[in-house]
């Protein structure tokens, strides 16, 4: 066992539940706004894709940062791409909402808050999933195999 595993604590059921509820509320708010919006289908697709892209980028960045903190190899390129992807998704949402003439200010706010809440909650959910896997001992053999076979190991 590594010393990071020794320090890992099992997330409480309250934190796990709160994280999932926050994720579902954020995504639900965003999707209800999209469903009820009076915009073309291609515009709805744009906002849907931004949410999916943003969620992936946030989870990828969180995993990369945590891997580095736990001395699991992560290339600078991947870490940089994770940061760029998250920033791009945030910028594209801001630009899209700024230029959305058909949306009122309150609708724009709902999208922004739903997006931000979803990104934050996705990071918390991913952290819980990883901590539970580590606590149960499910992740360690895979991590050891990755460390021993990774040609980019530092």
Coordinates of C-alpha atoms in Angstrom, one line a residue, residues 12-148:
X12 CA -19.5 9.7 3.9
X13 CA -22.9 8.7 2.5
X14 CA -24.1 12.3 3.0
X15 CA -21.3 13.7 0.9
X16 CA -21.9 11.1 -1.8
X17 CA -25.6 11.8 -1.9
X18 CA -25.1 15.5 -1.9
X19 CA -22.6 15.3 -4.8
X20 CA -25.0 13.2 -6.9
X21 CA -28.0 15.4 -6.1
X22 CA -26.0 18.5 -7.0
X23 CA -25.0 16.9 -10.3
X24 CA -28.5 15.8 -11.1
X25 CA -29.9 19.2 -10.1
X26 CA -27.4 21.1 -12.2
X27 CA -27.8 18.9 -15.3
X28 CA -31.6 18.8 -14.8
X29 CA -31.8 22.6 -14.6
X30 CA -29.7 23.0 -17.7
X31 CA -31.6 20.3 -19.6
X32 CA -35.1 21.7 -18.6
X33 CA -33.9 25.1 -19.8
X34 CA -32.9 23.6 -23.1
X35 CA -36.1 21.7 -23.5
X36 CA -38.2 24.7 -22.8
X37 CA -36.1 27.2 -24.8
X38 CA -37.5 28.7 -28.0
X39 CA -34.4 28.1 -30.1
X40 CA -33.5 26.1 -33.1
X41 CA -32.4 22.5 -32.7
X42 CA -28.9 23.2 -33.8
X43 CA -28.6 25.8 -31.0
X44 CA -29.9 23.3 -28.4
X45 CA -27.3 20.9 -29.7
X46 CA -24.6 23.5 -29.2
X47 CA -25.5 24.0 -25.6
X48 CA -25.9 20.2 -25.0
X49 CA -22.5 19.5 -26.5
X50 CA -20.9 22.3 -24.4
X51 CA -22.2 20.7 -21.2
X52 CA -21.0 17.2 -22.2
X53 CA -17.6 18.7 -23.2
X54 CA -17.4 20.7 -20.0
X55 CA -18.2 17.7 -17.8
X56 CA -15.6 15.6 -19.5
X57 CA -13.0 18.3 -19.2
X58 CA -13.7 19.0 -15.5
X59 CA -13.4 15.3 -14.6
X60 CA -10.3 14.8 -16.7
X61 CA -8.6 17.8 -15.1
X62 CA -9.5 16.7 -11.6
X63 CA -8.2 13.2 -12.3
X64 CA -5.0 14.6 -13.8
X65 CA -4.3 16.9 -10.9
X66 CA -5.1 14.2 -8.3
X67 CA -2.9 11.7 -10.2
X68 CA 0.0 14.1 -10.1
X69 CA -0.6 14.7 -6.4
X70 CA -0.5 11.0 -5.8
X71 CA 2.7 10.5 -7.9
X72 CA 0.9 8.7 -10.7
X73 CA 2.4 9.8 -14.0
X74 CA 0.5 12.3 -16.0
X75 CA 2.1 14.0 -19.0
X76 CA 2.3 17.8 -19.2
X77 CA 0.6 17.6 -22.5
X78 CA -2.5 15.8 -21.1
X79 CA -2.7 18.1 -18.1
X80 CA -2.4 21.2 -20.4
X81 CA -5.1 19.8 -22.7
X82 CA -7.4 19.2 -19.8
X83 CA -7.0 22.8 -18.6
X84 CA -7.5 24.1 -22.2
X85 CA -10.6 22.0 -22.7
X86 CA -12.2 23.3 -19.5
X87 CA -11.4 26.9 -20.3
X88 CA -12.6 26.5 -23.9
X89 CA -15.9 25.1 -22.7
X90 CA -16.4 28.0 -20.3
X91 CA -15.5 30.5 -22.9
X92 CA -17.8 29.0 -25.5
X93 CA -20.6 29.0 -23.0
X94 CA -20.0 32.6 -22.1
X95 CA -19.8 33.7 -25.8
X96 CA -22.9 31.7 -26.7
X97 CA -24.9 33.2 -23.9
X98 CA -23.6 36.7 -24.6
X99 CA -24.7 36.4 -28.2
X100 CA -28.0 34.6 -27.5
X101 CA -30.5 37.4 -28.4
X102 CA -33.5 35.1 -28.0
X103 CA -32.7 34.4 -24.3
X104 CA -33.6 36.7 -21.5
X105 CA -31.1 37.6 -18.8
X106 CA -32.7 35.2 -16.3
X107 CA -32.6 32.3 -18.8
X108 CA -28.9 33.0 -19.4
X109 CA -28.4 33.0 -15.7
X110 CA -30.1 29.6 -15.4
X111 CA -27.8 28.1 -18.0
X112 CA -24.7 29.6 -16.4
X113 CA -25.6 28.4 -12.9
X114 CA -26.7 25.0 -14.2
X115 CA -23.4 24.6 -16.1
X116 CA -21.2 25.7 -13.2
X117 CA -23.1 23.5 -10.7
X118 CA -22.8 20.5 -13.0
X119 CA -19.0 21.0 -13.5
X120 CA -18.4 21.4 -9.7
X121 CA -20.6 18.4 -8.9
X122 CA -19.0 16.2 -11.5
X123 CA -15.7 16.8 -9.9
X124 CA -17.1 15.9 -6.5
X125 CA -18.8 12.7 -7.9
X126 CA -15.6 11.6 -9.6
X127 CA -13.7 12.2 -6.4
X128 CA -16.1 10.0 -4.5
X129 CA -16.0 7.3 -7.1
X130 CA -12.3 7.2 -6.9
X131 CA -12.1 7.4 -3.1
X132 CA -14.6 4.5 -2.8
X133 CA -12.6 2.4 -5.3
X134 CA -9.4 3.2 -3.4
X135 CA -11.0 2.5 0.0
X136 CA -12.3 -0.9 -1.3
X137 CA -8.9 -1.7 -2.8
X138 CA -10.2 -1.9 -6.3
X139 CA -7.9 0.7 -7.8
X140 CA -4.4 -0.2 -6.5
X141 CA -3.4 -3.1 -8.8
X142 CA -4.4 -1.1 -11.9
X143 CA -2.4 1.9 -10.6
X144 CA 0.6 -0.3 -9.9
X145 CA 0.4 -1.8 -13.4
X146 CA 0.2 1.6 -15.0
X147 CA 3.2 2.9 -13.0
X148 CA 5.3 -0.1 -14.0

